[in-house]
Tab-separated table of C-alpha atoms in Angstrom:
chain	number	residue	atom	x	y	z
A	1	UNK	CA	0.000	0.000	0.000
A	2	UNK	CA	2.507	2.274	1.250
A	3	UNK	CA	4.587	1.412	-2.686
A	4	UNK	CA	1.656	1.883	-4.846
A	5	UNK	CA	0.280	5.170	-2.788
A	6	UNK	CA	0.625	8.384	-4.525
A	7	UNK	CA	0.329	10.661	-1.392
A	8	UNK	CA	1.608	10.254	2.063
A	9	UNK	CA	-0.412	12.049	4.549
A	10	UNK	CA	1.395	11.873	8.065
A	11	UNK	CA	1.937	13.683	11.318
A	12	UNK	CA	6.343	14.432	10.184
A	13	UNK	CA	7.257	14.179	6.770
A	14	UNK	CA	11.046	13.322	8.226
A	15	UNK	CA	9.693	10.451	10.041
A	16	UNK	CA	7.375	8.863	7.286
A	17	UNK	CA	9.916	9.656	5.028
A	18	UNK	CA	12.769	7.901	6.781
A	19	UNK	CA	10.287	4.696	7.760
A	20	UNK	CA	9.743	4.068	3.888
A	21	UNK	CA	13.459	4.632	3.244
A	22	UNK	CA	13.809	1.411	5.972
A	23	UNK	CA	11.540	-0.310	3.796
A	24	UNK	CA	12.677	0.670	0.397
A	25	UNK	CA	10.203	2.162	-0.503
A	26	UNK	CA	10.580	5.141	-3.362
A	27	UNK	CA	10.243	8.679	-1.863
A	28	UNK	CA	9.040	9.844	-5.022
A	29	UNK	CA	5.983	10.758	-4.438
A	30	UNK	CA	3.716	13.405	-2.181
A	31	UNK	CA	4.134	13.977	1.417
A	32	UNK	CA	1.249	16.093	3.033
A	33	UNK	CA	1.049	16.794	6.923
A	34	UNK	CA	-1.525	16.035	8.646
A	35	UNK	CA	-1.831	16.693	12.845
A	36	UNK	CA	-3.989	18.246	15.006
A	37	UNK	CA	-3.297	21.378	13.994
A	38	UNK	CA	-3.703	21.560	10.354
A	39	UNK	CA	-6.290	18.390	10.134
A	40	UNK	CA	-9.407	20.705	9.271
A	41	UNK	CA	-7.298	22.654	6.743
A	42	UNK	CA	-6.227	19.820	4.936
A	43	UNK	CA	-9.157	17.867	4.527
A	44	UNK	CA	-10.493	19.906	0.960
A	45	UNK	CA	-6.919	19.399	-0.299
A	46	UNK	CA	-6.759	15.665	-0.082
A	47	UNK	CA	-10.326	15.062	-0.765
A	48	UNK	CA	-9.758	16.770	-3.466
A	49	UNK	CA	-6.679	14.681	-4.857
A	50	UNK	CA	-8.728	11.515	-4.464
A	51	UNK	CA	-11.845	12.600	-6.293
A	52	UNK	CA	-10.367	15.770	-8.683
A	53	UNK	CA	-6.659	14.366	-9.864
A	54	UNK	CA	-7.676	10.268	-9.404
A	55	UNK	CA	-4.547	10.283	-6.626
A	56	UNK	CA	-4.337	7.139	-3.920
A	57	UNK	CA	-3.695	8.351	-0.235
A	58	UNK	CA	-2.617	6.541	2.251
A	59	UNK	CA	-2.379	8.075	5.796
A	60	UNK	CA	0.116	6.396	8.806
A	61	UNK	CA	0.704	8.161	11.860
A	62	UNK	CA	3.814	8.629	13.522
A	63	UNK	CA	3.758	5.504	15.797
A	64	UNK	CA	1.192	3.259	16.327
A	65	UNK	CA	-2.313	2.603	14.636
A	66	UNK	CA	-3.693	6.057	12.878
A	67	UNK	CA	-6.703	7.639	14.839
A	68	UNK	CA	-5.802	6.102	17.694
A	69	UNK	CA	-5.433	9.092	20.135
A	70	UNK	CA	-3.924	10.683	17.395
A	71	UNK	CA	-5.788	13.388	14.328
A	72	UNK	CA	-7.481	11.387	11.014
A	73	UNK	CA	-11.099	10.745	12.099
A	74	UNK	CA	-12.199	14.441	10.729
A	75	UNK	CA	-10.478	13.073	7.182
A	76	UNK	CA	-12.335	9.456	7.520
A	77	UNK	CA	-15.653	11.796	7.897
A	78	UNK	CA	-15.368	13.737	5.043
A	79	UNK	CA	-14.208	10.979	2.888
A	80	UNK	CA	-17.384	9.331	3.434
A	81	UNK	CA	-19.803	12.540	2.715
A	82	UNK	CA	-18.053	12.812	-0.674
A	83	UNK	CA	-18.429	8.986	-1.046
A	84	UNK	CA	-14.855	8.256	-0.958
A	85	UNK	CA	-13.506	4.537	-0.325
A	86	UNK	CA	-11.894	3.800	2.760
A	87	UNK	CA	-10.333	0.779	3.990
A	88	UNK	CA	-8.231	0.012	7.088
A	89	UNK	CA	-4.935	-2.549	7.386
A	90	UNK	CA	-3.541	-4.570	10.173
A	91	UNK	CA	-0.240	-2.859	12.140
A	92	UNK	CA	1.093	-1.942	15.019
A	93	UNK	CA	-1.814	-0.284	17.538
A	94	UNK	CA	-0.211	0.222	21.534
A	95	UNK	CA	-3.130	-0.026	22.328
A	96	UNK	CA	-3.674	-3.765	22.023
A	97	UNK	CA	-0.252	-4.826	21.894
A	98	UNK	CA	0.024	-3.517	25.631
A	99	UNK	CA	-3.580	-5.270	26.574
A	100	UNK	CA	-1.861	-8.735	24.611
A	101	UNK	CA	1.262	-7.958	26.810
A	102	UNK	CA	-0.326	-7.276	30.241
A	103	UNK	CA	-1.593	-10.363	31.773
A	104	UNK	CA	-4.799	-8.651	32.739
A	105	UNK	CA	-8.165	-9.925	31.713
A	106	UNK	CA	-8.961	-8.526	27.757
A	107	UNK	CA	-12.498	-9.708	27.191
A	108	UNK	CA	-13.724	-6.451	27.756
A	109	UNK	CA	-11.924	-3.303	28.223
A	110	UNK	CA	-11.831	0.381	28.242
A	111	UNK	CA	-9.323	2.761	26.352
A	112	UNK	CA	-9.094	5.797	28.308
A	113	UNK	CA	-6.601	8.219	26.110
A	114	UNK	CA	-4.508	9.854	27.903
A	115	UNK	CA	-3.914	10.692	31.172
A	116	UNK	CA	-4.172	14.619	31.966
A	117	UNK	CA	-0.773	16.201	33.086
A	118	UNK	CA	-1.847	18.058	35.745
A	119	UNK	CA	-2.819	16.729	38.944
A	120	UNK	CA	-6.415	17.833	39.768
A	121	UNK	CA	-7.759	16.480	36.899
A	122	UNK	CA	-5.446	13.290	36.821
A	123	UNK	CA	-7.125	12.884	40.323
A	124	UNK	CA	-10.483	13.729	39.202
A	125	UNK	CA	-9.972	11.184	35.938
A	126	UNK	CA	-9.334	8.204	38.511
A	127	UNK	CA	-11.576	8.817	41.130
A	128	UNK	CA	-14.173	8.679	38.005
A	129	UNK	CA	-12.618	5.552	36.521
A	130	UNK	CA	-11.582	3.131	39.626
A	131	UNK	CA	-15.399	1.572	39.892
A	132	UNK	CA	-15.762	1.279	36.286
A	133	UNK	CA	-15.782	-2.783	36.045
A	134	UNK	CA	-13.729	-3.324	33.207
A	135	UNK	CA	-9.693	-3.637	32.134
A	136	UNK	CA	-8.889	0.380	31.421
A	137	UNK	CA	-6.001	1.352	28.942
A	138	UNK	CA	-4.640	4.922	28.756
A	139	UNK	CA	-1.384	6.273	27.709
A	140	UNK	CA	1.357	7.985	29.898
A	141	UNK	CA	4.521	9.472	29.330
A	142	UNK	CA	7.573	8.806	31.065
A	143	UNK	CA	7.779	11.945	32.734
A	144	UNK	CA	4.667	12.262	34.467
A	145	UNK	CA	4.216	7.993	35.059
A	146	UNK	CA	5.812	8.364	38.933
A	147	UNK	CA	2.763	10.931	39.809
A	148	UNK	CA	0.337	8.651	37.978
A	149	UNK	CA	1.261	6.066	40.087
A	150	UNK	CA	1.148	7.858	43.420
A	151	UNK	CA	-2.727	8.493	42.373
A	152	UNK	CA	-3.290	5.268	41.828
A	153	UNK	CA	-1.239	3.749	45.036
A	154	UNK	CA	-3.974	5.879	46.729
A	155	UNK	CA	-6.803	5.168	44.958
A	156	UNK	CA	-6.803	1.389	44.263
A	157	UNK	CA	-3.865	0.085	46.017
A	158	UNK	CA	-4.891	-3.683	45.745
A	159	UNK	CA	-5.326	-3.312	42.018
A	160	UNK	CA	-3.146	-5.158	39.671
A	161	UNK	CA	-1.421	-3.156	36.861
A	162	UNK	CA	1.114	-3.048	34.262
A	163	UNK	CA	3.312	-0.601	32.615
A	164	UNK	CA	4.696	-1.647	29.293
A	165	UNK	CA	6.899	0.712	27.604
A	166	UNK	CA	8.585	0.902	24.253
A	167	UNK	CA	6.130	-1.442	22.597
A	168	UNK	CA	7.945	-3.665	19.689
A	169	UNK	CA	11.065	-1.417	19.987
A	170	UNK	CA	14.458	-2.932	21.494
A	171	UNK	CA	13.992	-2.107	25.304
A	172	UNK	CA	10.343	-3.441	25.286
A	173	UNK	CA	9.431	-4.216	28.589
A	174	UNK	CA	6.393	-4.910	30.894
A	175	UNK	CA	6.318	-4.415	34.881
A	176	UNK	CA	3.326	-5.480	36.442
A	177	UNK	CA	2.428	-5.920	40.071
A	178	UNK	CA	0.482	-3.582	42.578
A	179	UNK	CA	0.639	0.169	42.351
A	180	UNK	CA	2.924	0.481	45.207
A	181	UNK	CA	5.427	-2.512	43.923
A	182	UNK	CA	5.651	-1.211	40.481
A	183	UNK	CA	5.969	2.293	41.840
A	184	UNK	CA	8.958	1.669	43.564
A	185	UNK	CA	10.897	-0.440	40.653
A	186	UNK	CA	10.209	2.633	38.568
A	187	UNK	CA	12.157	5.096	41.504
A	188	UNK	CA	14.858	2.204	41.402
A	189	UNK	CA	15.256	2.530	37.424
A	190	UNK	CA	13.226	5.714	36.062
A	191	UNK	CA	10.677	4.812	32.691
A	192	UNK	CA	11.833	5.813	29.031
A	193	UNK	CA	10.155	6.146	26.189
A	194	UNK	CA	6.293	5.595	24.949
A	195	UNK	CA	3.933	4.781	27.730
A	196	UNK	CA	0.747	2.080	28.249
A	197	UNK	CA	-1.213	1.506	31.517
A	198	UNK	CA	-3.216	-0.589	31.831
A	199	UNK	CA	-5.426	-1.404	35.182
A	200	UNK	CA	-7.264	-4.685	35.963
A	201	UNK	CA	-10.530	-4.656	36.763
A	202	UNK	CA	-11.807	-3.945	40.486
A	203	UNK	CA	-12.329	-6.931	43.178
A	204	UNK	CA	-16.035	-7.519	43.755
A	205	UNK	CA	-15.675	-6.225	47.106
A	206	UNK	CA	-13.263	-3.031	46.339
A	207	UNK	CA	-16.324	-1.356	44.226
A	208	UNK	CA	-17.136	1.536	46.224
A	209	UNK	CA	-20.980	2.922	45.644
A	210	UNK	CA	-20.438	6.775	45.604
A	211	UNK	CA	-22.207	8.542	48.933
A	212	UNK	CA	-25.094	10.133	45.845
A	213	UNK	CA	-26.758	12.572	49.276
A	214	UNK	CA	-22.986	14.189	49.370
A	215	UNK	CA	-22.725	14.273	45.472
A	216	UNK	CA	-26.247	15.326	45.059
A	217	UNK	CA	-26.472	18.179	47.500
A	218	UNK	CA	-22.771	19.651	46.291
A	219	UNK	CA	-23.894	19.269	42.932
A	220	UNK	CA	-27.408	21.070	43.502
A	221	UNK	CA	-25.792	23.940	45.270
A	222	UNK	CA	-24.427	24.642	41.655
A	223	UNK	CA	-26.555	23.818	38.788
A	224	UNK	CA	-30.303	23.040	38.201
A	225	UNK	CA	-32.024	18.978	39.532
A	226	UNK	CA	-31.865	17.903	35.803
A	227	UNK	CA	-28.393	19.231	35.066
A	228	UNK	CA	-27.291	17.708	38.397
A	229	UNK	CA	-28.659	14.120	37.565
A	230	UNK	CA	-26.890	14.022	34.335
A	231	UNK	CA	-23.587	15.050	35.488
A	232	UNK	CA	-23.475	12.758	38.504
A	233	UNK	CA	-25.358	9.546	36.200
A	234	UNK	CA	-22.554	10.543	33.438
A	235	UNK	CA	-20.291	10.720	35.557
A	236	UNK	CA	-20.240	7.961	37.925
A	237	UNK	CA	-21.893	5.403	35.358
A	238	UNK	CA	-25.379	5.731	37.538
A	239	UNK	CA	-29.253	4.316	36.303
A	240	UNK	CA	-30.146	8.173	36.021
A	241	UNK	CA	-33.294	7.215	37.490
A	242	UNK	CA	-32.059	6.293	41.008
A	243	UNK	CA	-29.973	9.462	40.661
A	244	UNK	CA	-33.400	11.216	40.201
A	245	UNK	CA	-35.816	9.565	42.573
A	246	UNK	CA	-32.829	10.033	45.414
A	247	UNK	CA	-32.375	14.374	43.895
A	248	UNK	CA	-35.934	14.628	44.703
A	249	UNK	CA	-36.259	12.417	48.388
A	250	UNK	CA	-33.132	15.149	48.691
A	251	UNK	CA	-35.658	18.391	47.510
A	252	UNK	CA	-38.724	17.257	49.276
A	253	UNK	CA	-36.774	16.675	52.388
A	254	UNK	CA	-35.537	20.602	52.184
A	255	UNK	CA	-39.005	22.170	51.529
């Protein structure tokens, strides 16, 4: 695909460029960028390529599996309104490779992007995330992973994760264990390179049901009874009908 393509649309024209080289492929042909912040520019200029000038495009992403946490889904869109083909092929997606790597159950999981870099709302994504039941995936850098895994030493301390770094590179490697354990290998030796965490589900008895009077009454002290349902159902995976019955018991019980 990558041979018979007559544009290359990719996050760094260096990088693409020195990836076909690898494979010896021919570098004659058109390189386009495409990233988050030209995406919406560039989407009239390769539609029009395809449909105008009969070109083949072919769009790879820097690392990894295209769209996944990275820009392309605004092209896919448009390619369908103008009734352009699209296809996908089988490569490298950290994602899955990390969830294949892990140990940790994979029949059903959630991919939750990446993890803020400050720490209120790295806080704030865990607190919403640790009764989810389900395997959850996000991606880290090395930097911030020793912070990440404070938060989660404090959160869900008897949960079993794994950190697998420089997926299908030369210093692959995955550490798994409890937050604390794998915490303190990581002050031993400090993580390089690309990041994926990935969390096992929680214990029957470690789900936690949120205290909904406490949510409910900080939450109504802010917004309207039908804004505060949906934010605290949304939020906390709640039937928004118990949220509702319990935001009125709450109301009645004020008048």
């Amino acid at each position: 695909t990558l041979s018979e393509a007559d544009v290359i649309a990719c996050e760094d024209t260096r990088i693409s460029k020195k990836l076909l080289s690898l494979l010896g492929i021919s570098l004659n042909k058109t390189f386009l960028t495409l990233h988050d912040h030209n995406e919406s520019e560039r989407l009239q200029q390769i539609i029009s390529l395809i449909t105008e000038e009969g070109k083949s495009v072919a769009l790879i992403s820097d690392a990894g599996s295209p769209l996944i946490s990275d820009p392309g889904y605004k092209l896919i869109r448009e390619c369908r309104r103008h009734g352009v083909a699209v296809t996908t092929l089988p490569g490298c997606c950290a994602l899955i490779c990390a969830l294949q790597l892990s140990g940790l159950p994979t029949n059903r999981f959630m991919f939750a992007g990446f993890i803020p870099n400050k720490d209120k709302p790295r806080l704030d994504l865990f607190t919403e995330l640790k009764n989810i039941n389900t395997t959850l995936v996000l991606y880290e850098t090395a930097i911030r992973l020793e912070k990440t895994l404070a938060v989660l030493e404090k959160l869900m301390p008897q949960r079993e994760i794994a950190v697998i770094r420089e997926i299908s590179k030369l210093y692959e490697e995955c550490i798994s264990g409890l937050p604390g354990d794998v915490r303190r290998k990581f002050a031993e030796k400090p993580a390089k390179g690309e990041i994926v965490l990935v969390i096992a589900p929680p214990h029957a008895d470690e789900q936690e049901k949120p205290d909904l009077e406490k949510l409910l009454t900080d939450e109504l002290s802010r917004c309207t009874l039908k804004e505060a349902v949906k934010n605290i159902a949304e939020k906390y995976h709640l039937k928004r009908n118990d949220v509702y019955e319990k935001a009125l018991e709450l109301k009645n019980n004020a008048l």
